[in-house]
Amino acid sequence: MKTTLDELLALRTVVDTGSITAAAEQLGQTVSGISRALRRLEDKLGTTLLNRTTRRLSLTEEGHAFLARARAILAAVDEAEEQMASRRRQPAGRLRVNAAVPFMLHVVAPLVAGFQALYPLIELELNTDDLPIDLLQQDTDVAIRIGPLVDSTLRARPLGDSVVRVLASPAYLKAHGRPRTVAELTGPAHRLLGFTQPESLNRWPLRGPQGDRLHIQPALKASSGETLRRLALEGAGVVALSDFVTAEDRRSGALVPLLPRETVEVRQPIHAVFYRNTELSSRIGCFLDYLAERMKEADR
């Protein structure tokens, strides 16, 4: 059997206090418990560490040598615990975040400077990916994902949601005309831009023929929402994108919402995902708190 920290602590405390009784009182244990810990330690080491008499305790030569090592081990453990406590008070270390390109560009990147001012000891590493990822394989601490979650092996924390709108640029509308109905939008006069995958993103927040959401057949597809945004800004067609992607474009008038009376409210959930068997470390927690609060402020 290997030596335990409790046994090392019992030895150090007995020597420092001068008696088993005083050590038991300091450690909140029974005298018999301290005595058993010392006996177990000596049995494991196969040597006598303390000479015991009715009047006093004294270290043997082996006891002196072992106690020096025991003190070093206990000091190292104390230091490690203090470092962890310090990290909880002031989170530190590398934090690897993965998100789709549009979310990283329009939500995370603008918040980095403010976050690092509050938490200067956290080293952010930002990676982008528009497809589902293996957190372990890609060495990621937390991933931000938009839409319904399907992987039950991950823990998830909701961060908020984002409305989906149908949009086009003024240049596109000048060239092709503003559609007045859903039927007109899906007619030959208009060019609809959609996603290569998942197909669910090509169900637009418009009332279809039976009143459900409109499933479009895109004239042009892209894998990234940021690519579709850029195409829409260039007048290449009509898109349906989340508000977090197009907030600045809508404020500036670079993209214009279409068919407001035919639009149904669709909100895409936004989650942070991480391992179920991993405790939420302080650096992940403070990052997600900061992100969620800033997203809430932007939505007001």
mmCIF file of C-alpha atoms in Angstrom:
data_model
loop_
_atom_site.group_PDB
_atom_site.id
_atom_site.type_symbol
_atom_site.label_atom_id
_atom_site.label_comp_id
_atom_site.label_asym_id
_atom_site.label_seq_id
_atom_site.Cartn_x
_atom_site.Cartn_y
_atom_site.Cartn_z
ATOM 1 C CA MET A 1 0.000 0.000 0.000
ATOM 2 C CA LYS A 2 1.140 3.533 -0.746
ATOM 3 C CA THR A 3 1.606 6.246 1.825
ATOM 4 C CA THR A 4 -1.306 8.680 2.094
ATOM 5 C CA LEU A 5 -1.283 12.431 2.672
ATOM 6 C CA ASP A 6 -3.302 11.896 5.859
ATOM 7 C CA GLU A 7 -0.518 9.727 7.260
ATOM 8 C CA LEU A 8 2.143 12.289 6.345
ATOM 9 C CA LEU A 9 0.043 15.009 7.935
ATOM 10 C CA ALA A 10 -0.375 12.981 11.102
ATOM 11 C CA LEU A 11 3.398 12.504 11.405
ATOM 12 C CA ARG A 12 4.172 16.180 10.797
ATOM 13 C CA THR A 13 1.555 17.375 13.254
ATOM 14 C CA VAL A 14 2.638 14.954 16.013
ATOM 15 C CA VAL A 15 6.235 16.147 15.703
ATOM 16 C CA ASP A 16 5.276 19.834 15.530
ATOM 17 C CA THR A 17 2.874 19.715 18.507
ATOM 18 C CA GLY A 18 4.986 17.322 20.554
ATOM 19 C CA SER A 19 2.270 14.753 21.336
ATOM 20 C CA ILE A 20 -0.344 12.533 19.762
ATOM 21 C CA THR A 21 -3.042 14.112 21.924
ATOM 22 C CA ALA A 22 -2.193 17.642 20.780
ATOM 23 C CA ALA A 23 -2.007 16.490 17.152
ATOM 24 C CA ALA A 24 -5.431 14.846 17.400
ATOM 25 C CA GLU A 25 -6.917 18.054 18.823
ATOM 26 C CA GLN A 26 -5.356 20.209 16.080
ATOM 27 C CA LEU A 27 -6.506 17.927 13.272
ATOM 28 C CA GLY A 28 -9.948 17.310 14.733
ATOM 29 C CA GLN A 29 -9.382 13.578 15.040
ATOM 30 C CA THR A 30 -9.283 11.028 17.840
ATOM 31 C CA VAL A 31 -6.073 10.036 19.619
ATOM 32 C CA SER A 32 -6.584 6.435 18.522
ATOM 33 C CA GLY A 33 -7.039 7.593 14.906
ATOM 34 C CA ILE A 34 -3.699 9.444 14.933
ATOM 35 C CA SER A 35 -1.976 6.460 16.565
ATOM 36 C CA ARG A 36 -3.325 4.099 13.892
ATOM 37 C CA ALA A 37 -2.153 6.462 11.110
ATOM 38 C CA LEU A 38 1.376 6.439 12.540
ATOM 39 C CA ARG A 39 1.400 2.654 12.849
ATOM 40 C CA ARG A 40 0.181 2.214 9.280
ATOM 41 C CA LEU A 41 2.885 4.571 8.027
ATOM 42 C CA GLU A 42 5.646 2.704 9.867
ATOM 43 C CA ASP A 43 4.306 -0.650 8.673
ATOM 44 C CA LYS A 44 4.303 0.525 5.054
ATOM 45 C CA LEU A 45 7.852 1.870 5.342
ATOM 46 C CA GLY A 46 9.087 -1.121 7.323
ATOM 47 C CA THR A 47 10.877 1.061 9.881
ATOM 48 C CA THR A 48 10.332 2.943 13.128
ATOM 49 C CA LEU A 49 9.894 6.693 12.710
ATOM 50 C CA LEU A 50 9.110 7.697 16.306
ATOM 51 C CA ASN A 51 10.468 6.464 19.612
ATOM 52 C CA ARG A 52 7.504 6.498 22.012
ATOM 53 C CA THR A 53 7.756 6.636 25.810
ATOM 54 C CA THR A 54 5.191 7.591 28.398
ATOM 55 C CA ARG A 55 6.840 10.995 28.741
ATOM 56 C CA ARG A 56 7.885 12.029 25.218
ATOM 57 C CA LEU A 57 8.168 11.277 21.522
ATOM 58 C CA SER A 58 11.386 11.541 19.545
ATOM 59 C CA LEU A 59 12.252 10.971 15.905
ATOM 60 C CA THR A 60 14.569 8.154 14.953
ATOM 61 C CA GLU A 61 17.299 8.787 12.384
ATOM 62 C CA GLU A 62 15.013 7.308 9.726
ATOM 63 C CA GLY A 63 12.207 9.491 11.069
ATOM 64 C CA HIS A 64 14.266 12.656 10.609
ATOM 65 C CA ALA A 65 15.098 11.735 7.013
ATOM 66 C CA PHE A 66 11.511 10.779 6.151
ATOM 67 C CA LEU A 67 9.962 13.822 7.845
ATOM 68 C CA ALA A 68 12.065 16.173 5.713
ATOM 69 C CA ARG A 69 10.639 14.564 2.566
ATOM 70 C CA ALA A 70 7.128 14.515 4.061
ATOM 71 C CA ARG A 71 7.303 18.250 4.796
ATOM 72 C CA ALA A 72 8.354 18.940 1.188
ATOM 73 C CA ILE A 73 5.462 16.839 -0.168
ATOM 74 C CA LEU A 74 2.870 18.504 2.081
ATOM 75 C CA ALA A 75 4.237 21.962 1.231
ATOM 76 C CA ALA A 76 3.930 21.182 -2.495
ATOM 77 C CA VAL A 77 0.316 20.056 -2.014
ATOM 78 C CA ASP A 78 -0.479 23.211 -0.025
ATOM 79 C CA GLU A 79 1.039 25.336 -2.780
ATOM 80 C CA ALA A 80 -0.936 23.526 -5.491
ATOM 81 C CA GLU A 81 -4.188 23.992 -3.572
ATOM 82 C CA GLU A 82 -3.420 27.673 -3.089
ATOM 83 C CA GLN A 83 -2.778 28.069 -6.809
ATOM 84 C CA MET A 84 -6.128 26.477 -7.605
ATOM 85 C CA ALA A 85 -7.868 28.746 -5.106
ATOM 86 C CA SER A 86 -6.102 31.723 -6.668
ATOM 87 C CA ARG A 87 -7.305 30.668 -10.104
ATOM 88 C CA ARG A 88 -10.875 30.585 -8.799
ATOM 89 C CA ARG A 89 -10.446 34.108 -7.484
ATOM 90 C CA GLN A 90 -8.681 35.279 -10.676
ATOM 91 C CA PRO A 91 -9.258 32.773 -13.513
ATOM 92 C CA ALA A 92 -6.158 32.004 -15.534
ATOM 93 C CA GLY A 93 -4.893 29.705 -18.266
ATOM 94 C CA ARG A 94 -5.640 28.882 -21.881
ATOM 95 C CA LEU A 95 -9.259 28.836 -23.064
ATOM 96 C CA ARG A 96 -9.907 27.292 -26.487
ATOM 97 C CA VAL A 97 -13.204 28.427 -28.030
ATOM 98 C CA ASN A 98 -14.722 27.125 -31.250
ATOM 99 C CA ALA A 99 -17.640 28.756 -33.096
ATOM 100 C CA ALA A 100 -19.068 29.098 -36.583
ATOM 101 C CA VAL A 101 -17.457 31.896 -38.607
ATOM 102 C CA PRO A 102 -20.420 34.340 -38.454
ATOM 103 C CA PHE A 103 -20.822 34.003 -34.681
ATOM 104 C CA MET A 104 -17.102 34.412 -34.126
ATOM 105 C CA LEU A 105 -16.902 37.503 -36.345
ATOM 106 C CA HIS A 106 -20.075 39.272 -35.261
ATOM 107 C CA VAL A 107 -20.453 38.264 -31.611
ATOM 108 C CA VAL A 108 -17.267 36.900 -30.054
ATOM 109 C CA ALA A 109 -14.556 39.010 -31.721
ATOM 110 C CA PRO A 110 -16.094 42.399 -30.768
ATOM 111 C CA LEU A 111 -16.191 41.292 -27.100
ATOM 112 C CA VAL A 112 -12.604 40.051 -26.797
ATOM 113 C CA ALA A 113 -11.015 43.358 -25.780
ATOM 114 C CA GLY A 114 -13.531 43.938 -22.981
ATOM 115 C CA PHE A 115 -13.218 40.365 -21.736
ATOM 116 C CA GLN A 116 -9.429 40.456 -21.656
ATOM 117 C CA ALA A 117 -9.489 43.746 -19.765
ATOM 118 C CA LEU A 118 -11.474 41.992 -17.016
ATOM 119 C CA TYR A 119 -9.561 38.691 -17.143
ATOM 120 C CA PRO A 120 -5.994 39.431 -18.285
ATOM 121 C CA LEU A 121 -4.674 36.038 -17.135
ATOM 122 C CA ILE A 122 -6.910 34.053 -19.507
ATOM 123 C CA GLU A 123 -5.240 33.247 -22.841
ATOM 124 C CA LEU A 124 -7.975 33.029 -25.487
ATOM 125 C CA GLU A 125 -7.548 30.777 -28.513
ATOM 126 C CA LEU A 126 -10.344 31.290 -31.058
ATOM 127 C CA ASN A 127 -11.068 28.755 -33.806
ATOM 128 C CA THR A 128 -13.838 28.667 -36.399
ATOM 129 C CA ASP A 129 -15.738 25.774 -37.911
ATOM 130 C CA ASP A 130 -19.165 25.718 -39.552
ATOM 131 C CA LEU A 131 -19.623 21.958 -39.079
ATOM 132 C CA PRO A 132 -20.088 19.801 -35.951
ATOM 133 C CA ILE A 133 -16.763 19.017 -34.284
ATOM 134 C CA ASP A 134 -15.206 16.500 -31.947
ATOM 135 C CA LEU A 135 -14.147 18.612 -28.961
ATOM 136 C CA LEU A 136 -11.483 16.140 -27.892
ATOM 137 C CA GLN A 137 -10.042 15.589 -31.362
ATOM 138 C CA GLN A 138 -9.829 19.322 -32.049
ATOM 139 C CA ASP A 139 -8.545 20.139 -28.558
ATOM 140 C CA THR A 140 -11.434 22.489 -27.732
ATOM 141 C CA ASP A 141 -12.638 23.523 -24.271
ATOM 142 C CA VAL A 142 -16.003 24.965 -25.294
ATOM 143 C CA ALA A 143 -17.878 25.251 -28.592
ATOM 144 C CA ILE A 144 -20.681 27.672 -29.441
ATOM 145 C CA ARG A 145 -23.379 26.097 -31.578
ATOM 146 C CA ILE A 146 -26.456 27.575 -33.251
ATOM 147 C CA GLY A 147 -29.676 25.580 -33.624
ATOM 148 C CA PRO A 148 -30.990 22.379 -31.992
ATOM 149 C CA LEU A 149 -28.408 20.152 -30.300
ATOM 150 C CA VAL A 150 -28.191 16.456 -31.075
ATOM 151 C CA ASP A 151 -25.048 15.192 -29.281
ATOM 152 C CA SER A 152 -26.120 13.796 -25.890
ATOM 153 C CA THR A 153 -22.503 13.169 -24.804
ATOM 154 C CA LEU A 154 -22.043 16.903 -24.241
ATOM 155 C CA ARG A 155 -23.221 19.252 -21.561
ATOM 156 C CA ALA A 156 -24.878 22.409 -22.839
ATOM 157 C CA ARG A 157 -25.489 25.863 -21.447
ATOM 158 C CA PRO A 158 -28.054 28.105 -23.196
ATOM 159 C CA LEU A 159 -26.662 31.533 -24.044
ATOM 160 C CA GLY A 160 -29.717 33.019 -25.748
ATOM 161 C CA ASP A 161 -31.367 32.889 -29.151
ATOM 162 C CA SER A 162 -31.492 34.855 -32.382
ATOM 163 C CA VAL A 163 -34.372 35.767 -34.699
ATOM 164 C CA VAL A 164 -34.139 34.673 -38.338
ATOM 165 C CA ARG A 165 -35.192 37.210 -41.002
ATOM 166 C CA VAL A 166 -35.483 37.260 -44.796
ATOM 167 C CA LEU A 167 -33.292 40.019 -46.242
ATOM 168 C CA ALA A 168 -31.980 41.573 -49.436
ATOM 169 C CA SER A 169 -29.828 44.549 -50.349
ATOM 170 C CA PRO A 170 -31.278 47.787 -51.788
ATOM 171 C CA ALA A 171 -29.269 47.153 -54.973
ATOM 172 C CA TYR A 172 -30.884 43.728 -55.418
ATOM 173 C CA LEU A 173 -34.373 45.151 -54.809
ATOM 174 C CA LYS A 174 -33.746 47.953 -57.304
ATOM 175 C CA ALA A 175 -32.747 45.421 -59.953
ATOM 176 C CA HIS A 176 -35.392 42.742 -59.251
ATOM 177 C CA GLY A 177 -38.188 44.594 -57.469
ATOM 178 C CA ARG A 178 -39.457 44.137 -53.916
ATOM 179 C CA PRO A 179 -41.538 40.934 -53.573
ATOM 180 C CA ARG A 180 -45.046 41.617 -52.199
ATOM 181 C CA THR A 181 -46.020 37.999 -51.487
ATOM 182 C CA VAL A 182 -44.336 34.692 -50.713
ATOM 183 C CA ALA A 183 -45.474 33.366 -54.098
ATOM 184 C CA GLU A 184 -43.795 36.296 -55.833
ATOM 185 C CA LEU A 185 -40.578 35.727 -53.856
ATOM 186 C CA THR A 186 -40.399 32.084 -55.007
ATOM 187 C CA GLY A 187 -41.172 32.985 -58.616
ATOM 188 C CA PRO A 188 -38.686 33.269 -61.501
ATOM 189 C CA ALA A 189 -37.981 36.957 -60.879
ATOM 190 C CA HIS A 190 -36.069 36.304 -57.660
ATOM 191 C CA ARG A 191 -32.880 34.484 -56.736
ATOM 192 C CA LEU A 192 -32.845 32.718 -53.351
ATOM 193 C CA LEU A 193 -29.580 31.919 -51.571
ATOM 194 C CA GLY A 194 -29.399 28.957 -49.171
ATOM 195 C CA PHE A 195 -27.189 26.569 -47.223
ATOM 196 C CA THR A 196 -25.519 23.404 -48.473
ATOM 197 C CA GLN A 197 -26.238 21.836 -45.054
ATOM 198 C CA PRO A 198 -28.071 21.289 -42.851
ATOM 199 C CA GLU A 199 -31.184 21.307 -44.988
ATOM 200 C CA SER A 200 -33.230 22.637 -42.058
ATOM 201 C CA LEU A 201 -31.609 26.066 -42.620
ATOM 202 C CA ASN A 202 -33.367 26.231 -45.984
ATOM 203 C CA ARG A 203 -36.741 26.343 -44.241
ATOM 204 C CA TRP A 204 -37.396 30.079 -44.120
ATOM 205 C CA PRO A 205 -39.529 31.928 -41.533
ATOM 206 C CA LEU A 206 -42.311 32.595 -44.054
ATOM 207 C CA ARG A 207 -45.782 31.077 -44.314
ATOM 208 C CA GLY A 208 -45.739 28.387 -46.975
ATOM 209 C CA PRO A 209 -48.664 27.153 -49.075
ATOM 210 C CA GLN A 210 -50.102 25.177 -46.126
ATOM 211 C CA GLY A 211 -49.223 27.811 -43.562
ATOM 212 C CA ASP A 212 -46.033 26.091 -42.398
ATOM 213 C CA ARG A 213 -42.499 27.375 -42.895
ATOM 214 C CA LEU A 214 -41.384 27.813 -46.476
ATOM 215 C CA HIS A 215 -38.917 25.205 -47.758
ATOM 216 C CA ILE A 216 -36.909 26.942 -50.489
ATOM 217 C CA GLN A 217 -34.916 25.534 -53.400
ATOM 218 C CA PRO A 218 -31.801 27.751 -53.473
ATOM 219 C CA ALA A 219 -30.449 29.040 -56.759
ATOM 220 C CA LEU A 220 -27.045 29.218 -55.076
ATOM 221 C CA LYS A 221 -25.800 27.389 -51.962
ATOM 222 C CA ALA A 222 -22.979 28.059 -49.488
ATOM 223 C CA SER A 223 -21.796 26.284 -46.350
ATOM 224 C CA SER A 224 -21.245 29.478 -44.341
ATOM 225 C CA GLY A 225 -23.714 32.096 -43.209
ATOM 226 C CA GLU A 226 -20.969 34.692 -43.574
ATOM 227 C CA THR A 227 -20.579 33.770 -47.254
ATOM 228 C CA LEU A 228 -24.335 34.121 -47.780
ATOM 229 C CA ARG A 229 -24.287 37.500 -46.018
ATOM 230 C CA ARG A 230 -21.508 38.701 -48.306
ATOM 231 C CA LEU A 231 -23.403 37.513 -51.391
ATOM 232 C CA ALA A 232 -26.541 39.316 -50.233
ATOM 233 C CA LEU A 233 -24.601 42.549 -49.632
ATOM 234 C CA GLU A 234 -23.266 42.289 -53.183
ATOM 235 C CA GLY A 235 -26.814 42.012 -54.549
ATOM 236 C CA ALA A 236 -26.559 38.331 -55.531
ATOM 237 C CA GLY A 237 -29.897 37.318 -54.031
ATOM 238 C CA VAL A 238 -32.247 37.009 -51.061
ATOM 239 C CA VAL A 239 -31.135 35.329 -47.811
ATOM 240 C CA ALA A 240 -32.577 34.205 -44.482
ATOM 241 C CA LEU A 241 -30.048 34.789 -41.696
ATOM 242 C CA SER A 242 -29.947 35.168 -37.925
ATOM 243 C CA ASP A 243 -30.034 38.659 -36.436
ATOM 244 C CA PHE A 244 -26.584 38.308 -34.849
ATOM 245 C CA VAL A 245 -25.097 37.996 -38.365
ATOM 246 C CA THR A 246 -26.899 40.980 -39.871
ATOM 247 C CA ALA A 247 -27.428 43.422 -36.975
ATOM 248 C CA GLU A 248 -25.053 46.087 -38.303
ATOM 249 C CA ASP A 249 -26.246 45.614 -41.901
ATOM 250 C CA ARG A 250 -29.857 46.194 -40.867
ATOM 251 C CA ARG A 251 -28.936 49.253 -38.797
ATOM 252 C CA SER A 252 -27.048 50.784 -41.719
ATOM 253 C CA GLY A 253 -29.661 49.823 -44.313
ATOM 254 C CA ALA A 254 -27.216 47.623 -46.228
ATOM 255 C CA LEU A 255 -29.731 44.755 -45.872
ATOM 256 C CA VAL A 256 -33.489 45.269 -45.753
ATOM 257 C CA PRO A 257 -36.061 42.881 -44.151
ATOM 258 C CA LEU A 258 -38.687 41.550 -46.580
ATOM 259 C CA LEU A 259 -42.328 40.449 -46.219
ATOM 260 C CA PRO A 260 -42.808 41.379 -42.529
ATOM 261 C CA ARG A 261 -46.543 40.460 -42.629
ATOM 262 C CA GLU A 262 -45.763 37.000 -43.987
ATOM 263 C CA THR A 263 -42.940 36.370 -41.536
ATOM 264 C CA VAL A 264 -43.358 33.953 -38.618
ATOM 265 C CA GLU A 265 -41.105 34.273 -35.583
ATOM 266 C CA VAL A 266 -38.308 31.732 -35.695
ATOM 267 C CA ARG A 267 -35.582 31.879 -33.060
ATOM 268 C CA GLN A 268 -32.426 29.827 -33.349
ATOM 269 C CA PRO A 269 -31.161 28.679 -29.924
ATOM 270 C CA ILE A 270 -27.519 29.408 -29.092
ATOM 271 C CA HIS A 271 -25.677 27.007 -26.766
ATOM 272 C CA ALA A 272 -22.212 26.547 -25.372
ATOM 273 C CA VAL A 273 -21.277 22.852 -25.296
ATOM 274 C CA PHE A 274 -18.563 21.024 -23.364
ATOM 275 C CA TYR A 275 -17.964 17.550 -21.924
ATOM 276 C CA ARG A 276 -20.485 16.042 -19.532
ATOM 277 C CA ASN A 277 -17.694 14.523 -17.439
ATOM 278 C CA THR A 278 -15.796 17.824 -17.141
ATOM 279 C CA GLU A 279 -16.385 20.298 -14.360
ATOM 280 C CA LEU A 280 -17.059 23.798 -15.631
ATOM 281 C CA SER A 281 -13.759 25.503 -14.842
ATOM 282 C CA SER A 282 -13.694 29.076 -13.637
ATOM 283 C CA ARG A 283 -12.225 30.381 -16.894
ATOM 284 C CA ILE A 284 -14.973 28.737 -18.984
ATOM 285 C CA GLY A 285 -17.624 29.941 -16.545
ATOM 286 C CA CYS A 286 -16.529 33.584 -16.567
ATOM 287 C CA PHE A 287 -16.257 33.592 -20.380
ATOM 288 C CA LEU A 288 -19.771 32.213 -20.821
ATOM 289 C CA ASP A 289 -21.172 34.604 -18.183
ATOM 290 C CA TYR A 290 -19.584 37.536 -19.998
ATOM 291 C CA LEU A 291 -20.782 36.343 -23.412
ATOM 292 C CA ALA A 292 -24.359 35.689 -22.283
ATOM 293 C CA GLU A 293 -24.660 39.072 -20.552
ATOM 294 C CA ARG A 294 -23.335 41.002 -23.575
ATOM 295 C CA MET A 295 -25.668 39.094 -25.897
ATOM 296 C CA LYS A 296 -28.581 39.978 -23.638
ATOM 297 C CA GLU A 297 -27.575 43.656 -23.685
ATOM 298 C CA ALA A 298 -27.339 43.643 -27.510
ATOM 299 C CA ASP A 299 -30.838 42.128 -27.741
ATOM 300 C CA ARG A 300 -32.469 44.852 -25.629
#
